[in-house]
Amino acid sequence: MKRHEALAPFSREHHGALILAQVMKKGAPAYKGMPVDTEGKISYAIEFFDVHLTDHFNREEAMLEKVENVNEEIKSLSKAIFAEHDALKNDFIKLKTADDKIMALDELGKMLEAHIRKEERVLFPLIEKHCGEEILAYL
């Protein structure tokens, strides 16, 4: 799907995060160059979170603060996205100490995928629909 140029960088970054989400899921097929053992997946997930997702979440939240008051639907979704970011951050932090690491990876992978799909399929189209070019250019 073609994204407005202001949102396109977020969508491109989502691709790598979706691959991570898939790798984390229980029973997922092996991806070339990706870890296949549980400890390797945990190390990769935490590194990806530290290097990519933390900054991505911060930039995404800064962008959402600029558009959340456009209408109630965007405001409500923005609040949900902020809460999901917090939950994802907490779960990435807990990953190393989880009792059932395979289950923790699987649940976090599913949560990350659902979060990204919500942004791509619901939030971003709403922003594109309801924010004029002057707002989108400001992002």
Coordinates of N, CA and C in Angstrom, one line a residue:
M1 N 0.8 -1.2 0.0 CA 0.0 0.0 0.0 C 0.9 1.3 0.0
K2 N 0.5 2.2 -0.8 CA 1.3 3.5 -0.9 C 0.9 4.3 0.3
R3 N 1.9 4.8 1.0 CA 1.8 5.6 2.2 C 2.2 7.0 1.8
H4 N 1.6 8.0 2.5 CA 2.0 9.4 2.4 C 3.5 9.4 2.8
E5 N 4.2 10.3 2.2 CA 5.7 10.3 2.4 C 6.0 10.6 3.9
A6 N 5.1 11.2 4.6 CA 5.4 11.5 6.1 C 5.3 10.2 6.9
L7 N 4.5 9.3 6.4 CA 4.3 8.0 7.2 C 5.1 6.9 6.6
A8 N 5.6 7.0 5.4 CA 6.4 5.9 4.7 C 7.6 5.4 5.5
P9 N 8.4 6.3 6.2 CA 9.5 5.7 7.0 C 9.0 4.8 8.1
F10 N 7.9 5.1 8.7 CA 7.4 4.2 9.7 C 7.0 2.9 9.1
S11 N 6.3 2.9 8.0 CA 5.9 1.7 7.3 C 7.1 0.8 6.9
R12 N 8.1 1.5 6.4 CA 9.4 0.7 6.1 C 10.0 0.1 7.3
E13 N 10.0 0.8 8.4 CA 10.6 0.2 9.6 C 9.7 -0.9 10.1
H14 N 8.4 -0.9 9.9 CA 7.5 -1.9 10.3 C 7.8 -3.3 9.7
H15 N 8.4 -3.2 8.5 CA 8.7 -4.5 7.8 C 9.7 -5.3 8.6
G16 N 10.8 -4.7 9.0 CA 11.8 -5.4 9.9 C 11.2 -5.9 11.2
A17 N 10.3 -5.1 11.7 CA 9.7 -5.5 13.0 C 8.7 -6.7 12.8
L18 N 8.0 -6.7 11.6 CA 7.2 -7.8 11.3 C 8.0 -9.1 11.1
I19 N 9.2 -9.0 10.5 CA 10.0 -10.2 10.4 C 10.4 -10.7 11.8
L20 N 10.8 -9.7 12.7 CA 11.1 -10.1 14.1 C 9.9 -10.8 14.7
A21 N 8.7 -10.2 14.5 CA 7.5 -10.8 15.2 C 7.4 -12.3 14.7
Q22 N 7.6 -12.5 13.4 CA 7.4 -13.9 12.9 C 8.5 -14.8 13.4
V23 N 9.7 -14.3 13.5 CA 10.8 -15.2 14.0 C 10.5 -15.6 15.5
M24 N 9.9 -14.7 16.2 CA 9.6 -14.9 17.7 C 8.5 -15.9 17.9
K25 N 7.6 -16.1 16.9 CA 6.5 -17.0 17.1 C 6.9 -18.4 17.2
K26 N 6.2 -19.2 18.0 CA 6.4 -20.6 18.2 C 6.1 -21.3 16.9
G27 N 7.0 -22.2 16.5 CA 6.8 -23.0 15.3 C 7.0 -22.2 14.0
A28 N 7.5 -21.0 14.1 CA 7.7 -20.2 12.8 C 8.8 -20.9 12.0
P29 N 8.7 -20.8 10.7 CA 9.7 -21.3 9.8 C 11.0 -20.6 10.0
A30 N 12.1 -21.2 9.7 CA 13.4 -20.5 9.8 C 13.6 -19.5 8.8
Y31 N 14.1 -18.3 9.1 CA 14.4 -17.3 8.2 C 15.9 -17.2 8.0
K32 N 16.3 -17.1 6.7 CA 17.7 -17.0 6.4 C 18.4 -15.9 7.2
G33 N 19.5 -16.3 7.9 CA 20.2 -15.3 8.7 C 19.7 -14.9 10.0
M34 N 18.5 -15.5 10.4 CA 17.9 -15.3 11.7 C 18.2 -16.4 12.6
P35 N 18.2 -16.1 13.9 CA 18.5 -17.2 14.9 C 17.3 -18.2 14.9
V36 N 17.6 -19.5 15.2 CA 16.6 -20.5 15.3 C 16.4 -21.0 16.7
D37 N 17.4 -20.9 17.6 CA 17.3 -21.4 18.9 C 16.7 -20.3 19.8
T38 N 16.1 -20.7 20.9 CA 15.4 -19.8 21.8 C 16.3 -18.6 22.3
E39 N 17.5 -19.0 22.8 CA 18.4 -17.9 23.4 C 18.8 -17.0 22.3
G40 N 19.1 -17.5 21.1 CA 19.4 -16.6 20.0 C 18.3 -15.7 19.6
K41 N 17.1 -16.2 19.6 CA 15.9 -15.4 19.3 C 15.7 -14.3 20.3
I42 N 15.9 -14.6 21.6 CA 15.8 -13.6 22.7 C 16.9 -12.5 22.5
S43 N 18.1 -12.9 22.3 CA 19.2 -12.0 22.1 C 18.9 -11.1 20.9
Y44 N 18.5 -11.7 19.8 CA 18.2 -10.9 18.6 C 17.0 -9.9 18.9
A45 N 16.0 -10.4 19.5 CA 14.8 -9.6 19.8 C 15.2 -8.4 20.7
I46 N 16.0 -8.6 21.7 CA 16.3 -7.5 22.6 C 17.2 -6.5 21.9
E47 N 18.2 -7.0 21.1 CA 19.0 -6.1 20.4 C 18.2 -5.3 19.4
F48 N 17.3 -5.9 18.7 CA 16.4 -5.2 17.7 C 15.6 -4.2 18.4
F49 N 15.1 -4.5 19.6 CA 14.3 -3.6 20.4 C 15.2 -2.4 20.8
D50 N 16.4 -2.6 21.3 CA 17.3 -1.6 21.7 C 17.7 -0.7 20.6
V51 N 18.0 -1.3 19.5 CA 18.6 -0.5 18.3 C 17.6 0.1 17.5
H52 N 16.4 -0.5 17.3 CA 15.4 0.0 16.3 C 14.1 0.4 16.9
L53 N 13.5 -0.5 17.7 CA 12.2 -0.2 18.2 C 12.1 0.9 19.2
T54 N 13.0 1.1 20.1 CA 12.9 2.2 21.1 C 12.9 3.5 20.4
D55 N 13.7 3.8 19.4 CA 13.7 5.0 18.7 C 12.5 5.1 17.8
H56 N 12.1 4.0 17.2 CA 10.8 4.0 16.4 C 9.6 4.4 17.2
F57 N 9.5 3.8 18.4 CA 8.4 4.2 19.3 C 8.4 5.6 19.6
N58 N 9.6 6.1 20.0 CA 9.7 7.6 20.4 C 9.3 8.5 19.2
R59 N 9.8 8.2 18.0 CA 9.4 9.0 16.9 C 7.9 8.9 16.5
E60 N 7.4 7.7 16.6 CA 6.0 7.5 16.3 C 5.1 8.2 17.3
E61 N 5.5 8.2 18.6 CA 4.7 8.9 19.6 C 4.8 10.4 19.4
A62 N 5.9 10.9 19.0 CA 6.1 12.4 18.8 C 5.2 12.7 17.6
M63 N 5.1 11.9 16.6 CA 4.2 12.1 15.4 C 2.8 12.1 15.8
L64 N 2.4 11.1 16.6 CA 1.0 11.0 17.1 C 0.6 12.2 17.9
E65 N 1.5 12.7 18.7 CA 1.1 13.9 19.5 C 0.7 15.1 18.6
K66 N 1.2 15.1 17.4 CA 0.9 16.2 16.5 C -0.4 16.0 15.8
V67 N -0.9 14.8 15.8 CA -2.2 14.5 15.0 C -3.3 14.0 15.9
E68 N -3.1 13.7 17.2 CA -4.1 13.1 18.0 C -5.3 13.9 18.2
N69 N -5.2 15.2 18.1 CA -6.4 16.1 18.3 C -7.2 16.4 17.0
V70 N -6.8 15.8 15.9 CA -7.5 16.0 14.7 C -9.0 15.5 14.8
N71 N -9.2 14.4 15.4 CA -10.5 13.9 15.7 C -10.5 12.9 16.8
E72 N -11.6 12.5 17.3 CA -11.7 11.6 18.5 C -11.2 10.2 18.2
E73 N -11.5 9.7 17.0 CA -11.0 8.4 16.6 C -9.5 8.3 16.6
I74 N -8.8 9.3 16.0 CA -7.4 9.3 16.1 C -6.9 9.5 17.5
K75 N -7.5 10.3 18.3 CA -7.1 10.5 19.7 C -7.2 9.2 20.4
S76 N -8.3 8.5 20.3 CA -8.5 7.2 21.0 C -7.5 6.1 20.5
L77 N -7.3 6.0 19.2 CA -6.3 5.1 18.7 C -4.9 5.5 19.2
S78 N -4.6 6.7 19.2 CA -3.3 7.2 19.7 C -3.0 6.7 21.1
K79 N -4.0 6.9 22.0 CA -3.9 6.5 23.4 C -3.7 5.0 23.5
A80 N -4.4 4.2 22.6 CA -4.2 2.8 22.6 C -2.8 2.4 22.1
I81 N -2.3 3.1 21.1 CA -0.9 2.9 20.6 C 0.1 3.2 21.7
F82 N -0.1 4.3 22.4 CA 0.9 4.6 23.5 C 0.9 3.5 24.6
A83 N -0.3 3.0 24.9 CA -0.4 1.9 25.9 C 0.2 0.6 25.4
E84 N 0.0 0.3 24.1 CA 0.7 -0.8 23.5 C 2.2 -0.7 23.5
H85 N 2.7 0.5 23.2 CA 4.1 0.7 23.2 C 4.7 0.4 24.6
D86 N 4.0 0.9 25.6 CA 4.4 0.6 27.0 C 4.4 -0.9 27.3
A87 N 3.3 -1.6 26.9 CA 3.3 -3.0 27.1 C 4.4 -3.8 26.4
L88 N 4.6 -3.4 25.2 CA 5.7 -4.0 24.4 C 7.0 -3.8 25.0
K89 N 7.3 -2.5 25.4 CA 8.6 -2.2 26.1 C 8.8 -3.1 27.3
N90 N 7.7 -3.2 28.1 CA 7.8 -4.0 29.4 C 8.1 -5.5 29.0
D91 N 7.4 -6.0 28.0 CA 7.6 -7.4 27.7 C 8.9 -7.7 27.1
F92 N 9.5 -6.7 26.3 CA 10.9 -6.9 25.8 C 11.8 -7.0 27.0
I93 N 11.6 -6.1 28.0 CA 12.5 -6.1 29.2 C 12.4 -7.4 29.9
K94 N 11.2 -7.9 30.1 CA 11.0 -9.2 30.8 C 11.4 -10.4 30.1
L95 N 11.7 -10.3 28.8 CA 12.0 -11.5 28.0 C 13.2 -12.3 28.6
K96 N 14.2 -11.7 29.0 CA 15.4 -12.4 29.5 C 15.1 -13.2 30.8
T97 N 14.2 -12.8 31.6 CA 13.9 -13.4 32.9 C 12.6 -14.3 32.9
A98 N 12.0 -14.4 31.7 CA 10.7 -15.1 31.7 C 10.9 -16.6 32.0
D99 N 10.0 -17.2 32.8 CA 10.1 -18.6 33.2 C 9.9 -19.5 31.9
D100 N 8.9 -19.2 31.1 CA 8.7 -20.0 29.9 C 9.1 -19.1 28.7
K101 N 10.4 -19.2 28.3 CA 10.9 -18.3 27.3 C 10.2 -18.5 25.9
I102 N 9.9 -19.7 25.6 CA 9.3 -20.0 24.3 C 7.9 -19.3 24.2
M103 N 7.2 -19.5 25.3 CA 5.8 -18.9 25.4 C 5.9 -17.3 25.4
A104 N 6.9 -16.8 26.1 CA 7.1 -15.3 26.2 C 7.4 -14.8 24.8
L105 N 8.3 -15.5 24.1 CA 8.6 -15.1 22.7 C 7.4 -15.1 21.8
D106 N 6.7 -16.2 21.9 CA 5.5 -16.4 21.1 C 4.5 -15.3 21.3
E107 N 4.2 -15.0 22.6 CA 3.2 -14.0 22.9 C 3.6 -12.6 22.5
L108 N 4.9 -12.3 22.7 CA 5.4 -11.0 22.3 C 5.4 -10.9 20.8
G109 N 5.8 -11.9 20.1 CA 5.7 -11.9 18.6 C 4.3 -11.6 18.1
K110 N 3.3 -12.3 18.7 CA 1.9 -12.1 18.3 C 1.5 -10.7 18.6
M111 N 1.9 -10.2 19.8 CA 1.5 -8.8 20.2 C 2.1 -7.8 19.3
L112 N 3.4 -7.9 19.0 CA 4.1 -7.0 18.1 C 3.4 -7.0 16.7
E113 N 3.1 -8.1 16.2 CA 2.5 -8.2 14.9 C 1.1 -7.5 14.9
A114 N 0.3 -7.8 15.9 CA -1.1 -7.2 16.0 C -0.9 -5.7 16.1
H115 N 0.0 -5.2 16.9 CA 0.3 -3.8 17.1 C 0.6 -3.1 15.7
I116 N 1.5 -3.7 15.0 CA 1.9 -3.1 13.7 C 0.8 -3.2 12.7
R117 N 0.0 -4.3 12.7 CA -1.1 -4.4 11.8 C -2.2 -3.3 12.1
K118 N -2.4 -3.0 13.4 CA -3.3 -2.0 13.8 C -2.9 -0.6 13.2
E119 N -1.6 -0.3 13.4 CA -1.1 0.9 12.9 C -1.2 1.0 11.4
E120 N -0.8 0.0 10.7 CA -0.8 0.0 9.2 C -2.2 0.0 8.6
R121 N -3.1 -0.8 9.2 CA -4.5 -1.0 8.6 C -5.5 -0.1 9.1
V122 N -5.3 0.5 10.3 CA -6.3 1.4 10.9 C -5.8 2.8 11.2
L123 N -4.8 2.9 11.9 CA -4.3 4.2 12.3 C -3.8 5.1 11.2
F124 N -2.8 4.5 10.4 CA -2.2 5.3 9.3 C -3.3 5.7 8.3
P125 N -4.2 4.8 7.8 CA -5.2 5.3 6.9 C -6.1 6.4 7.5
L126 N -6.4 6.4 8.8 CA -7.2 7.4 9.4 C -6.4 8.8 9.4
I127 N -5.1 8.7 9.7 CA -4.3 9.9 9.6 C -4.3 10.4 8.2
E128 N -4.1 9.6 7.2 CA -4.0 10.0 5.8 C -5.4 10.6 5.4
K129 N -6.5 10.1 5.9 CA -7.8 10.5 5.5 C -8.2 11.8 6.2
H130 N -7.8 12.0 7.4 CA -8.3 13.2 8.2 C -7.3 14.3 8.4
C131 N -6.1 14.1 8.1 CA -5.1 15.1 8.3 C -4.8 15.7 6.9
G132 N -4.9 17.0 6.8 CA -4.7 17.7 5.5 C -3.2 17.7 5.2
E133 N -2.9 18.1 4.0 CA -1.5 18.1 3.6 C -0.6 19.0 4.5
E134 N -1.2 20.1 5.0 CA -0.4 21.0 5.9 C 0.0 20.3 7.2
I135 N -0.9 19.4 7.7 CA -0.5 18.6 8.9 C 0.5 17.5 8.6
L136 N 0.2 16.8 7.5 CA 1.1 15.7 7.1 C 2.5 16.3 6.7
A137 N 2.6 17.4 6.1 CA 3.9 18.0 5.8 C 4.7 18.4 7.1
Y138 N 4.0 18.7 8.1 CA 4.6 19.1 9.4 C 5.1 17.9 10.2
L139 N 4.7 16.7 9.8 CA 5.1 15.5 10.5 C 6.6 15.2 10.2

